[in-house]
mmCIF file of C-alpha atoms in Angstrom:
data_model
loop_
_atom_site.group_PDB
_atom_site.id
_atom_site.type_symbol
_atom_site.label_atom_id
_atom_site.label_comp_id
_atom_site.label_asym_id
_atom_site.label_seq_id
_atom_site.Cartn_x
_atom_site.Cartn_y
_atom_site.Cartn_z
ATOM 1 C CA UNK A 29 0.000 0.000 0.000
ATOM 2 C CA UNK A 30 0.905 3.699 -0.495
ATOM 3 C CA UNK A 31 1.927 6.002 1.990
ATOM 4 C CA UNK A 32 -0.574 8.790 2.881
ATOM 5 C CA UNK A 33 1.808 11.504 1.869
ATOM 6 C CA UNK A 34 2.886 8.927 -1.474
ATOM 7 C CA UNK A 35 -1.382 8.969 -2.449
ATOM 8 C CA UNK A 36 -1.749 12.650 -1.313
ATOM 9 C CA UNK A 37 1.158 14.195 -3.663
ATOM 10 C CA UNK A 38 0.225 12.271 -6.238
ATOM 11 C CA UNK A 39 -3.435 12.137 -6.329
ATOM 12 C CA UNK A 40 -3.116 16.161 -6.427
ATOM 13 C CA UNK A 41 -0.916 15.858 -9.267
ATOM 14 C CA UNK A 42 -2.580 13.551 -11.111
ATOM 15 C CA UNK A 43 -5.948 16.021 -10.574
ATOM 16 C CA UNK A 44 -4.018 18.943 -11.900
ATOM 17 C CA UNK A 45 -3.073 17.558 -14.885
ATOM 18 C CA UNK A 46 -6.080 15.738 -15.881
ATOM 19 C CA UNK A 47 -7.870 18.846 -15.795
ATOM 20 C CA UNK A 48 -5.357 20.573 -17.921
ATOM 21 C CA UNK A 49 -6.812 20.994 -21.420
ATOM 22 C CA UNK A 50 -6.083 18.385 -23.925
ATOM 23 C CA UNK A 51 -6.956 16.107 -26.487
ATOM 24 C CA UNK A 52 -8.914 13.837 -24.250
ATOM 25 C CA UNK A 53 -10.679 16.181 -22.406
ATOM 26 C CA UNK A 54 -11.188 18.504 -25.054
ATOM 27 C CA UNK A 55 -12.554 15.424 -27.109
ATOM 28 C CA UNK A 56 -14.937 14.480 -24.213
ATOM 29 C CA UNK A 57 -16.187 17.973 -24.046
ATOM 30 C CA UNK A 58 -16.953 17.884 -27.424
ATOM 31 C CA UNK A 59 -18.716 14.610 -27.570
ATOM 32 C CA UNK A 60 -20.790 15.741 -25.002
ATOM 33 C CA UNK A 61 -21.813 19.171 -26.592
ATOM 34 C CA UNK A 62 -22.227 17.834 -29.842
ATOM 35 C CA UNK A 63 -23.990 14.290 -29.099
ATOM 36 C CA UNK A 64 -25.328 14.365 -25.591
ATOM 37 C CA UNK A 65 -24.279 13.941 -22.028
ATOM 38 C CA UNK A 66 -24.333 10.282 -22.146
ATOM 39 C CA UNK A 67 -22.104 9.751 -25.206
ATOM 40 C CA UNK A 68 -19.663 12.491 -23.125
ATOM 41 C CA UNK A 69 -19.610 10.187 -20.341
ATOM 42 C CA UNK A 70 -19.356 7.368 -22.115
ATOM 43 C CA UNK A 71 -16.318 8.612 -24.496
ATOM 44 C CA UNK A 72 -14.739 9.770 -21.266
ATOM 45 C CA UNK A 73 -14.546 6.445 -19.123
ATOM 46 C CA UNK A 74 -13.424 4.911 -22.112
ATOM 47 C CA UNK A 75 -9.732 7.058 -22.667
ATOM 48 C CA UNK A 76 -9.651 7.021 -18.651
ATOM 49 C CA UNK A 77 -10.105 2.764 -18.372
ATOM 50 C CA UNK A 78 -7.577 2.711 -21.770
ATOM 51 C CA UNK A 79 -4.774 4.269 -18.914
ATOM 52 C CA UNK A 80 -4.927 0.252 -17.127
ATOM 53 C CA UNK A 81 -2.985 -0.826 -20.282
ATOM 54 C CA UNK A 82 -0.419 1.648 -20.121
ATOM 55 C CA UNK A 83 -0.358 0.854 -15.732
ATOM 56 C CA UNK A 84 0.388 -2.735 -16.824
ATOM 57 C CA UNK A 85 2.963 -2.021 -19.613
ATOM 58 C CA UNK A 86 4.663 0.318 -16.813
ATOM 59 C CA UNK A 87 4.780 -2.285 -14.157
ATOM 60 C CA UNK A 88 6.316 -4.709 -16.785
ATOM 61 C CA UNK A 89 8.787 -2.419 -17.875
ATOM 62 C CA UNK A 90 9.851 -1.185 -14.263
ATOM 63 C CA UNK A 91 9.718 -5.164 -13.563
ATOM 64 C CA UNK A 92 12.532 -6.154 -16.051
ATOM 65 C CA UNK A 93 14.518 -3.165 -15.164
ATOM 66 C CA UNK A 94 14.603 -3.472 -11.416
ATOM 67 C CA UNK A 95 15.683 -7.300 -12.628
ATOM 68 C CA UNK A 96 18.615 -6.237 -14.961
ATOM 69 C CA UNK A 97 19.879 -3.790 -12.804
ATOM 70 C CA UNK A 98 19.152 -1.187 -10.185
ATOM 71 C CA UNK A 99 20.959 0.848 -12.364
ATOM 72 C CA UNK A 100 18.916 0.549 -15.065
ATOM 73 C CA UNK A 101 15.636 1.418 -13.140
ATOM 74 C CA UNK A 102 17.756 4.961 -11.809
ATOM 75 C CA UNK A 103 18.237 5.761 -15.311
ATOM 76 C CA UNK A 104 14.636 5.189 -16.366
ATOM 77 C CA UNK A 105 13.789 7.310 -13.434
ATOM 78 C CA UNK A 106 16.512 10.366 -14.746
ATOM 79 C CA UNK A 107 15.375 10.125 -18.175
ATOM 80 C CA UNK A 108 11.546 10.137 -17.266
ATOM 81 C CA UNK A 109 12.419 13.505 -15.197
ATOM 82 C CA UNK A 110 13.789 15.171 -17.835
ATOM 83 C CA UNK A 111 11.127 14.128 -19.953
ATOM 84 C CA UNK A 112 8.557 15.663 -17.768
ATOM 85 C CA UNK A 113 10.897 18.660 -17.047
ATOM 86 C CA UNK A 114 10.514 19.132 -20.718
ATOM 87 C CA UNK A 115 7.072 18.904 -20.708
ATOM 88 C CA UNK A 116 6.357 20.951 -18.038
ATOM 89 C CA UNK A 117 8.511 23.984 -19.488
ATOM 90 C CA UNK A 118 6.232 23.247 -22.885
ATOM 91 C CA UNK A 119 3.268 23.784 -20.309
ATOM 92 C CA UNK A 120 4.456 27.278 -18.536
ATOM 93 C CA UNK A 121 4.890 28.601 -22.155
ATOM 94 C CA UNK A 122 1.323 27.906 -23.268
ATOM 95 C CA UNK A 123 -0.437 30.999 -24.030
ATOM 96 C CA UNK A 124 -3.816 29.342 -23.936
ATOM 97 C CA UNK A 125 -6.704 29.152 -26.450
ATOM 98 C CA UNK A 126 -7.957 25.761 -25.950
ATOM 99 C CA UNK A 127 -11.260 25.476 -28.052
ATOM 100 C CA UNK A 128 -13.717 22.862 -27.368
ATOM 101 C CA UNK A 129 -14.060 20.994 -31.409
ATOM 102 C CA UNK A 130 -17.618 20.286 -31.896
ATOM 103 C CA UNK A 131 -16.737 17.425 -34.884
ATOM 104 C CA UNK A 132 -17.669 14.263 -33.471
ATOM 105 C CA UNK A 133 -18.690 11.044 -35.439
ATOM 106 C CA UNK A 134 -22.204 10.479 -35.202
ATOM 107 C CA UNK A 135 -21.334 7.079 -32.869
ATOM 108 C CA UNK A 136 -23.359 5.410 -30.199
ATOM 109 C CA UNK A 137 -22.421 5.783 -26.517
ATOM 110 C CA UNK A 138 -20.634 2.044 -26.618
ATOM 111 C CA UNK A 139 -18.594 2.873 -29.672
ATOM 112 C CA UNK A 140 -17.590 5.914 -28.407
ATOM 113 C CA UNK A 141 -16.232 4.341 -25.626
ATOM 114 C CA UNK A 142 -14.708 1.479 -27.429
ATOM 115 C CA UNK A 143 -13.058 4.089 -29.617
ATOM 116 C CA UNK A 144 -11.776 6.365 -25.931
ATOM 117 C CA UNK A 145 -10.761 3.051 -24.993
ATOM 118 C CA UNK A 146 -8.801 1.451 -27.890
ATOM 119 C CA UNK A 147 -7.396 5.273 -28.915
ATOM 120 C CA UNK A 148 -6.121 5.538 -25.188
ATOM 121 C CA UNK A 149 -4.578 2.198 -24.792
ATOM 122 C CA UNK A 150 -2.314 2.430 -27.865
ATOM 123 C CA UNK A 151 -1.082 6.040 -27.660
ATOM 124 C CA UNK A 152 2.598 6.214 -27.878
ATOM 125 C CA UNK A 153 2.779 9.529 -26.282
ATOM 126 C CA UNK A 154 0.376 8.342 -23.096
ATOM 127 C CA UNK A 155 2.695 4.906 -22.752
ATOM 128 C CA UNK A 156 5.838 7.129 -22.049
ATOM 129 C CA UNK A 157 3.667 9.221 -19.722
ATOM 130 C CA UNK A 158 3.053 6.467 -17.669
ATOM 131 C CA UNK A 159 6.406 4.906 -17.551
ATOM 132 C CA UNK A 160 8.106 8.748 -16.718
ATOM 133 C CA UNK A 161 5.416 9.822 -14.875
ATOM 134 C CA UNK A 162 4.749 6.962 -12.218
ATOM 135 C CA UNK A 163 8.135 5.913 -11.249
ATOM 136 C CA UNK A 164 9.054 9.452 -9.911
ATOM 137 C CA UNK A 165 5.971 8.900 -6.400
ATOM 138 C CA UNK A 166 7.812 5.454 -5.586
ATOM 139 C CA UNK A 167 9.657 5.425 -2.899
ATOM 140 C CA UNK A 168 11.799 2.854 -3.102
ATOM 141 C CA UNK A 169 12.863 2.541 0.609
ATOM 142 C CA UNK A 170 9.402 0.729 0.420
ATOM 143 C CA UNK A 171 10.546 -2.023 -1.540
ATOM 144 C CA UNK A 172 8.359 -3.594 -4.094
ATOM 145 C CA UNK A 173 8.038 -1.170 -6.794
ATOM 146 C CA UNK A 174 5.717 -2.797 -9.129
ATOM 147 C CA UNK A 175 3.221 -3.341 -6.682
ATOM 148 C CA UNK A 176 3.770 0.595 -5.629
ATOM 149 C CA UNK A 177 3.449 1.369 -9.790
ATOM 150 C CA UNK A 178 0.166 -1.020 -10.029
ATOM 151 C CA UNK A 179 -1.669 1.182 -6.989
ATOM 152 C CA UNK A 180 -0.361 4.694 -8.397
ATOM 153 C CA UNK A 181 -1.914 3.878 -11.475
ATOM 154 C CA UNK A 182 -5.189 2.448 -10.452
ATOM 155 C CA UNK A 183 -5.345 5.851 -8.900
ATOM 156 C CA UNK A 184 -4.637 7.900 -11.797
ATOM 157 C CA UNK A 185 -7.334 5.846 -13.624
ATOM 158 C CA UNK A 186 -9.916 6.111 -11.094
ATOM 159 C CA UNK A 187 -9.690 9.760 -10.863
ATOM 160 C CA UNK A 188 -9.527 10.207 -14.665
ATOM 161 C CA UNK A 189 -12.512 8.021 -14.947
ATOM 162 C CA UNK A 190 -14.431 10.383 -12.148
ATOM 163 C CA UNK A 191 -13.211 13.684 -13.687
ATOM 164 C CA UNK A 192 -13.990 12.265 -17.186
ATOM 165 C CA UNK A 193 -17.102 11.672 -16.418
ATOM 166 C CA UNK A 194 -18.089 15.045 -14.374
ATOM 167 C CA UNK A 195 -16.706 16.531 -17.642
ATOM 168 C CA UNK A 196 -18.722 14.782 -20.004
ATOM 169 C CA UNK A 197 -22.084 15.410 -17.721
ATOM 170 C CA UNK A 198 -21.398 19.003 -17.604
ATOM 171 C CA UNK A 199 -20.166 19.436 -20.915
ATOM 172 C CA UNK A 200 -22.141 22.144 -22.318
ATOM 173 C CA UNK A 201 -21.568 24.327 -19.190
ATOM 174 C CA UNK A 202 -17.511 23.778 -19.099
ATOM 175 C CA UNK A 203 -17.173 23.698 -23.311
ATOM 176 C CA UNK A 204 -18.965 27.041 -23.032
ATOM 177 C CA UNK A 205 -16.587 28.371 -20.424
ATOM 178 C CA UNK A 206 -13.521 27.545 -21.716
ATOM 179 C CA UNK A 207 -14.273 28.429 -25.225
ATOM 180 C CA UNK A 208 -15.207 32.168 -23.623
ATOM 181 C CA UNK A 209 -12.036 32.400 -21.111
ATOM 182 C CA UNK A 210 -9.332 30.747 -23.050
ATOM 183 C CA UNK A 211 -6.675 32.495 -20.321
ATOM 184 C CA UNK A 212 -8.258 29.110 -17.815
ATOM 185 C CA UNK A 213 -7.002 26.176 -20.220
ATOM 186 C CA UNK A 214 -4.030 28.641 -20.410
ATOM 187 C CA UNK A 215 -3.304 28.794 -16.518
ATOM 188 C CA UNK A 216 -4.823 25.140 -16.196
ATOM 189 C CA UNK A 217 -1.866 24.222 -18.737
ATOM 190 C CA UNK A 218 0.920 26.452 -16.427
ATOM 191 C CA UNK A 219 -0.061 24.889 -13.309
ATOM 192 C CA UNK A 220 0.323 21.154 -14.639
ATOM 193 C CA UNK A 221 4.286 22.964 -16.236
ATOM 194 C CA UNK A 222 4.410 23.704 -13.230
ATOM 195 C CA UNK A 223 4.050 20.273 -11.537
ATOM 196 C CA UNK A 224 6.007 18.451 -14.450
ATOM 197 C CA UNK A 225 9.588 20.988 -13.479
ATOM 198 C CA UNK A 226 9.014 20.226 -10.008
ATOM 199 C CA UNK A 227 8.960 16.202 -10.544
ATOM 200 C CA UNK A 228 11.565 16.637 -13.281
ATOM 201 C CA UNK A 229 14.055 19.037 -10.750
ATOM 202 C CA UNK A 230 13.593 17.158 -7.426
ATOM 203 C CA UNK A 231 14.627 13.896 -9.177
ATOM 204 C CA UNK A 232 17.808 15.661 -11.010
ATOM 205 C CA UNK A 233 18.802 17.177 -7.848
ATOM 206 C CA UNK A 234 17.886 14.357 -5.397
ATOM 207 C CA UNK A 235 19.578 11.456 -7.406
#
């Protein structure tokens, strides 16, 4: 199990930058705008469930690393903090305009979470998330890592799901919003920089 001040730090992160406008969100606010709040919802818990597949590919990888060498896992665990060092500067020099797209297939609510789910679980981008991302809230004074990984990321997934959701329900109300006040996604995106340089820093400096 996770440490309160482990689950704490990293359920706030993991908050933070959920809510910081991208594609998935922005996708789920436009699928419920455009097609209802179900098919919102439903498009939503699908790209938050397709994270489990990129949990399990990050306790594999962490799993054959920590058996090759503990050297190995340290270096997965610099290279992910520079990695979200460099995303997190690309975040403080947003200058905002998220816009809520409106051009969604005219789908079901089960297809549109099969297609959340599927377009999720095989994103490149969200797979080296994961595995830079989730290593840097395990403390490894703990022992057993991958069990440590496989909670951190049932977390992230749960609160992705519940956030997912909330957005797709209240779609029209938060599309409408952020559409008007552009400057939010902008300061949404600065705060989740923000978050990404401090993970990327303390693990440079704390090594």
């Amino acid at each position: 199990m996770l440490t309160p001040e482990q689950f704490l730090g990293f359920l706030t992160a993991a908050i933070l930058i959920t809510l910081s406008p991208g594609p998935d969100n922005m996708m789920v606010l436009g699928a419920g705008i455009a097609k209802g709040r179900a098919r919102g919802i439903a498009f939503g818990l699908g790209c938050a469930l397709g994270c489990l597949n990129h949990t399990l590919l990050a306790v594999i990888g962490v799993s054959a690393l920590i058996a090759a060498s503990p050297v190995a896992f340290t270096a997965l665990k610099v290279v992910g903090g520079l990695y979200l060092f460099w995303m997190g500067l690309h975040g403080l020099r947003c200058r905002g305009g998220a816009k809520v797209a409106r051009g969604v297939p005219d789908e079901s609510a089960r297809q549109l979470f099969f297609k959340g789910l599927v377009a999720n679980a095989i994103n490149p981008k969200v797979v080296l998330f994961f595995l830079s991302f989730l290593p840097q809230f395990v403390v490894a004074s703990r022992g057993d890592a991958n069990w440590q990984i496989a909670w951190l990321g049932l977390i992230f997934t749960a609160q992705a799901a519940l956030l997912f959701g909330l957005l797709g329900y209240f779609s029209g109300t938060i599309g409408q919003w952020l559409n008007r006040t552009p400057r939010a996604g902008m300061w949404l995106d600065r705060i989740a920089g923000a978050i990404f340089v401090g993970l990327g820093l303390r693990l440079i400096v704390s090594r």
